[in-house]
CSV table of C-alpha atoms in Angstrom, one decimal:
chain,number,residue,atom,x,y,z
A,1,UNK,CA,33.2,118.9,154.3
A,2,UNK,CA,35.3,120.0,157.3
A,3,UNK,CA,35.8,116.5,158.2
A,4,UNK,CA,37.0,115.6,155.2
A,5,UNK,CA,39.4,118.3,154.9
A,6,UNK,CA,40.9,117.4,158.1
A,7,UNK,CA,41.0,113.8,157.7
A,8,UNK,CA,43.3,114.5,153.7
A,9,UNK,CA,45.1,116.8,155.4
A,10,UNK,CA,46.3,113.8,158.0
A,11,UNK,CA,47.0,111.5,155.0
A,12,UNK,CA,49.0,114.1,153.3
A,13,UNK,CA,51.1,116.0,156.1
A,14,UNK,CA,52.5,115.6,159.6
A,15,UNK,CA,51.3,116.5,162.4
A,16,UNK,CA,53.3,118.5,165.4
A,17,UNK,CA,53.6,115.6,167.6
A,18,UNK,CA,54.9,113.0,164.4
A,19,UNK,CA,57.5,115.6,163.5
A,20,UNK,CA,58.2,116.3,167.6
A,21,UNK,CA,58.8,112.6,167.8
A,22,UNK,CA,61.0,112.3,164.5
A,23,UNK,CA,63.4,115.1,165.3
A,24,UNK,CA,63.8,113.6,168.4
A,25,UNK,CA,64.4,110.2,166.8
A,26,UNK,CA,67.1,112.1,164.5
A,27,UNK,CA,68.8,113.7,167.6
A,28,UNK,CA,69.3,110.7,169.5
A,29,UNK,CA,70.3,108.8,166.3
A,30,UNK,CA,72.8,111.3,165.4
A,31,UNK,CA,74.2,112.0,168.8
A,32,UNK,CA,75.3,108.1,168.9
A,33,UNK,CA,76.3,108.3,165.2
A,34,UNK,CA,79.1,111.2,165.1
A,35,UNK,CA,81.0,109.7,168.4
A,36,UNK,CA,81.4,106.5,166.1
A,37,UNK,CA,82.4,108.4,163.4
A,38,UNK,CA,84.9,110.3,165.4
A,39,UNK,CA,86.1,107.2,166.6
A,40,UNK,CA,86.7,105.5,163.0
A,41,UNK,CA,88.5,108.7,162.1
A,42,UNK,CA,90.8,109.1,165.1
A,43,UNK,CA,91.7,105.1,164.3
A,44,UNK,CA,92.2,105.4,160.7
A,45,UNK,CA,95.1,108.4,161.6
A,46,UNK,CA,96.7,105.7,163.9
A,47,UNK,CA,97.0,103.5,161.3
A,48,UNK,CA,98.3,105.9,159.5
A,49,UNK,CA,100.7,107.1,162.1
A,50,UNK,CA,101.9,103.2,162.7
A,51,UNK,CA,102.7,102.7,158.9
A,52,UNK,CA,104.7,106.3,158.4
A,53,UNK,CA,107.2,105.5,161.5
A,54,UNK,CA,107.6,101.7,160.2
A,55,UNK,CA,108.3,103.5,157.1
A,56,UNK,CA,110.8,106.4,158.2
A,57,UNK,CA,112.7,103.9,160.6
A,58,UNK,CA,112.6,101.0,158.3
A,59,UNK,CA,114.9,103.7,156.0
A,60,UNK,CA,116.8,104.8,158.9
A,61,UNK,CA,117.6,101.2,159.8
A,62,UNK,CA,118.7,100.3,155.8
A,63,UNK,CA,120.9,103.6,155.7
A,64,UNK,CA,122.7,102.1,159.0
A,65,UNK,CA,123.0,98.8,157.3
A,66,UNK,CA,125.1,100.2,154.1
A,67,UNK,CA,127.1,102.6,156.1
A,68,UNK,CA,129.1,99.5,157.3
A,69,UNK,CA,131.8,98.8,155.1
A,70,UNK,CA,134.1,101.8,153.9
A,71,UNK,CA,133.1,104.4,156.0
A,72,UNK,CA,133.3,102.2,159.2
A,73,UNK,CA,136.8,102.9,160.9
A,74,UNK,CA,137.2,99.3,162.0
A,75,UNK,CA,139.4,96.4,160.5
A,76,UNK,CA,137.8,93.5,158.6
A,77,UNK,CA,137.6,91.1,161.8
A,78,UNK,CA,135.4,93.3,163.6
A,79,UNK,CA,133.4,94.0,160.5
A,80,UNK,CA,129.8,92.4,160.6
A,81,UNK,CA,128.0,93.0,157.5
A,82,UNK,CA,124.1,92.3,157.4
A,83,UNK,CA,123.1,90.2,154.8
A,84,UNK,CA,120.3,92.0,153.6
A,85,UNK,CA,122.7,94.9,152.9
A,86,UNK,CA,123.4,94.8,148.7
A,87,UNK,CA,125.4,98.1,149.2
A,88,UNK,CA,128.1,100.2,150.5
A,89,UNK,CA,127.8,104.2,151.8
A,90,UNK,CA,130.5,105.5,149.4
A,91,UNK,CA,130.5,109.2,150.5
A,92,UNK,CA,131.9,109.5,154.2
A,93,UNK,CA,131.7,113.4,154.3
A,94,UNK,CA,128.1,113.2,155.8
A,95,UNK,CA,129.1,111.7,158.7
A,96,UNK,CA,130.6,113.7,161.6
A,97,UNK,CA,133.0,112.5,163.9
A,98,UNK,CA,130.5,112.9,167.0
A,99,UNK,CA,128.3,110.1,164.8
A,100,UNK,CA,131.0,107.3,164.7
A,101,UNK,CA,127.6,104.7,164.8
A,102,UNK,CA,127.0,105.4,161.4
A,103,UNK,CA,123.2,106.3,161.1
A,104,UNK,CA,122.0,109.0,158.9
A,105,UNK,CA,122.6,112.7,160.1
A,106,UNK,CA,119.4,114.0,159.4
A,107,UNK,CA,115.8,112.5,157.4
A,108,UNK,CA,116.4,114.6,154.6
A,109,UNK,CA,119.5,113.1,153.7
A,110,UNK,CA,116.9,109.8,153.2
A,111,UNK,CA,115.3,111.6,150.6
A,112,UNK,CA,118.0,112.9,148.8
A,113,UNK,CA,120.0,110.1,148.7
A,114,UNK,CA,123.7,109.1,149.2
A,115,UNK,CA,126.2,107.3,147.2
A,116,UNK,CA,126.8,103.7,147.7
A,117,UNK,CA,128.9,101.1,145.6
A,118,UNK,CA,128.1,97.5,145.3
A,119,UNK,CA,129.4,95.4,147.9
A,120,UNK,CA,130.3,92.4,146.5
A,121,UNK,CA,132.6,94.4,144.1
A,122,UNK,CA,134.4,96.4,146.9
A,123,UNK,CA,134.8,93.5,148.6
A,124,UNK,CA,136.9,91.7,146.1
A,125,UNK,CA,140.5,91.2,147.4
A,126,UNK,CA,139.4,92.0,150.8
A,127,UNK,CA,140.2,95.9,150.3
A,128,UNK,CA,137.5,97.0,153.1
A,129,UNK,CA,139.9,96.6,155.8
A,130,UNK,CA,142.5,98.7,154.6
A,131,UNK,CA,140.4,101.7,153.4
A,132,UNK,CA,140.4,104.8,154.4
A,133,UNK,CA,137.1,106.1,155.8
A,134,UNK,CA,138.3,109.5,153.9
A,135,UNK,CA,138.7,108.2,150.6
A,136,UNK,CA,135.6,107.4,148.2
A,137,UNK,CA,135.1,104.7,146.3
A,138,UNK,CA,136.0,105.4,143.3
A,139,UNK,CA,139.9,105.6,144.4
A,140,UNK,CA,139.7,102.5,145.6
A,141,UNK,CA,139.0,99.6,142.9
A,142,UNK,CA,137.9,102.3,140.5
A,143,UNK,CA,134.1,101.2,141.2
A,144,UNK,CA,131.8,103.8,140.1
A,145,UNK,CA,129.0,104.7,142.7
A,146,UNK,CA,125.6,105.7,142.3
A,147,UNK,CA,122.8,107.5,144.3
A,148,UNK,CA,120.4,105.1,146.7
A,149,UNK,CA,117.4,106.9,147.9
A,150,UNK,CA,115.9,105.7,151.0
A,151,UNK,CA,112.8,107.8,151.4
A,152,UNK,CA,110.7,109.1,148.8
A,153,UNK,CA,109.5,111.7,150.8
A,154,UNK,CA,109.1,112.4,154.8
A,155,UNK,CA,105.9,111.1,155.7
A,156,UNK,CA,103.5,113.6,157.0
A,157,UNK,CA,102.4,113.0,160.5
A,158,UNK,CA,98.7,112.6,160.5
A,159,UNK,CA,98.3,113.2,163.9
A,160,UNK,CA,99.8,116.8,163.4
A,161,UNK,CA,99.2,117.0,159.9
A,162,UNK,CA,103.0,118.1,159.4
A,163,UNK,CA,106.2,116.4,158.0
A,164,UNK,CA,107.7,117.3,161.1
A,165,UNK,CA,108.7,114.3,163.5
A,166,UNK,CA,110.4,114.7,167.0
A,167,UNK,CA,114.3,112.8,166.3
A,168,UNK,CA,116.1,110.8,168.4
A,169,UNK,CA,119.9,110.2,168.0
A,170,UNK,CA,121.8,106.9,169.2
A,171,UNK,CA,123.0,109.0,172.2
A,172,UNK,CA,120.0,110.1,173.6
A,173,UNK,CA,118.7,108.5,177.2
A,174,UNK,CA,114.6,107.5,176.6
A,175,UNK,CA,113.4,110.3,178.6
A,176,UNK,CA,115.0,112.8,176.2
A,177,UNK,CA,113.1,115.4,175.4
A,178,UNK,CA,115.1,117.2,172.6
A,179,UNK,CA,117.2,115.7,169.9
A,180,UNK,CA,121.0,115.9,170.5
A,181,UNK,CA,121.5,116.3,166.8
A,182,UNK,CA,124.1,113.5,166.3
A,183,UNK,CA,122.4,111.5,164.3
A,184,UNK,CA,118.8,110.2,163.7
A,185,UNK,CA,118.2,106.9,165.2
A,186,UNK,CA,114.7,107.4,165.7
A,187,UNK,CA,111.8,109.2,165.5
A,188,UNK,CA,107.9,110.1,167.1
A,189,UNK,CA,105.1,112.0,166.6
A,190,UNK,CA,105.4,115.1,168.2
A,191,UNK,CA,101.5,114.7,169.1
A,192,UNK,CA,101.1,114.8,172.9
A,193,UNK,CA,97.4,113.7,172.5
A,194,UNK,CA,96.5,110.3,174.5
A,195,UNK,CA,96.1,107.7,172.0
A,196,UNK,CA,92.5,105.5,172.0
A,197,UNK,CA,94.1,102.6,174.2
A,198,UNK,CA,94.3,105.6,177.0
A,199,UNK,CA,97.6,104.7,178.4
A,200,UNK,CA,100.2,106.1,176.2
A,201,UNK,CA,100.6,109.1,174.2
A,202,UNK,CA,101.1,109.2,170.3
A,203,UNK,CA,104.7,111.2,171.0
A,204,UNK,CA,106.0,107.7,172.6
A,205,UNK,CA,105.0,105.6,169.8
C-alpha cells in the first residue's frame, strides 16, 4: 500500500528537485527574455523619434518654402521660388526683423497656421517684386488668403515622453546649446541618453 501511494503520488505531483530544476529553467529563460524585450522597446521609440523630427522639420522646411514671395524683401531677379511651393505667406507681421531668412518663429505657429495666397495668382503681372513686405495680400490684387496649417500637432518626443523639443534657429553655431530664439530652423530631442548604435546621443539626432 505504501508503495503504491508513493509511486501515484510521483505520477500526479512534482517532486523538489523537478520544480528546483524548472524555476531555474524559468530564471534563466526570463533573464535572456526581458533584455530582448527592452531592446525591441528602446528601438521601437527610435523609430518613433526618427519619424516625429522628419515630421516637425519636413513642416519647418514647407513654412520656409511659402515664406518666399511677398514677405521676402528682395526684387524679382533674386527671387528663387521652389517648385513644390503652391503658396505664398501672406501675413508678414510674424516675422521679426532679426529673422530676415524667413523660417517660422516658433513650432506653434505650425500648428496654428498662417495665411498664404495662391502663388500663381499673386504672381500675375509680375506684382511680387514691387510689394511691400508690410502690406498683405489682400491690398495687392485683391486675392483673398486663407489659413495653411503645417503641423497638426507637435509631436511628442518619445524619448522624453514630452512635446517639448530643444530648437535651433538659422543663426545658431552646431555646438549651441540654447536656442537663440530667432527663428526655428531645427530641432532635437532634448534626450541626452546614448542611443543603441553607442556613439551618438538622441539630443544630436
Amino acid at each position: 500500500m505504501a508503495r503504491e501511494r508513493r509511486k501515484r503520488s510521483r505520477e500526479t505531483g512534482w517532486t523538489l528537485l523537478e520544480l528546483l530544476i524548472t524555476i531555474t529553467i524559468l530564471t534563466i529563460l526570463s533573464l535572456g527574455v526581458i533584455p530582448l524585450v527592452k531592446m525591441s522597446v528602446r528601438r521601437q521609440r527610435e523609430e518613433r523619434l526618427r519619424e516625429a523630427l522628419r515630421e516637425i522639420r519636413a513642416a519647418i522646411d514647407e513654412f520656409h518654402r511659402d515664406a518666399i514671395g511677398i514677405c521676402t524683401p528682395v526684387g524679382p531677379q533674386q527671387l528663387y521660388v521652389d517648385p513644390r511651393s503652391r503658396v505664398m505667406i501672406s501675413d508678414c507681421t510674424i516675422f521679426t526683423p532679426d529673422n530676415p531668412d524667413r523660417y517660422p518663429p516658433d513650432l506653434e505657429t505650425l500648428v496654428r497656421g498662417v495665411s498664404v495666397v495662391p502663388r500663381a495668382a499673386m504672381l500675375q503681372g509680375g506684382n511680387v517684386g514691387n510689394m511691400n513686405s508690410n502690406r498683405s495680400a489682400t491690398e495687392v490684387g485683391q486675392v483673398v488668403a486663407k489659413k495653411k496649417i503645417y503641423l497638426r500637432a507637435i509631436p511628442i518626443d518619445p524619448m522624453t515622453g514630452r512635446a517639448d523639443w530643444e530648437l535651433r534657429s538659422s543663426y545658431d553655431p552646431p555646438d549651441a546649446t540654447s536656442w537663440g530664439g530667432e527663428n526655428v530652423f531645427d530641432v532635437h530631442s532634448r534626450s541626452k541618453e546614448l542611443a543603441l548604435n553607442g556613439k551618438e546621443r538622441y539630443s544630436e539626432w
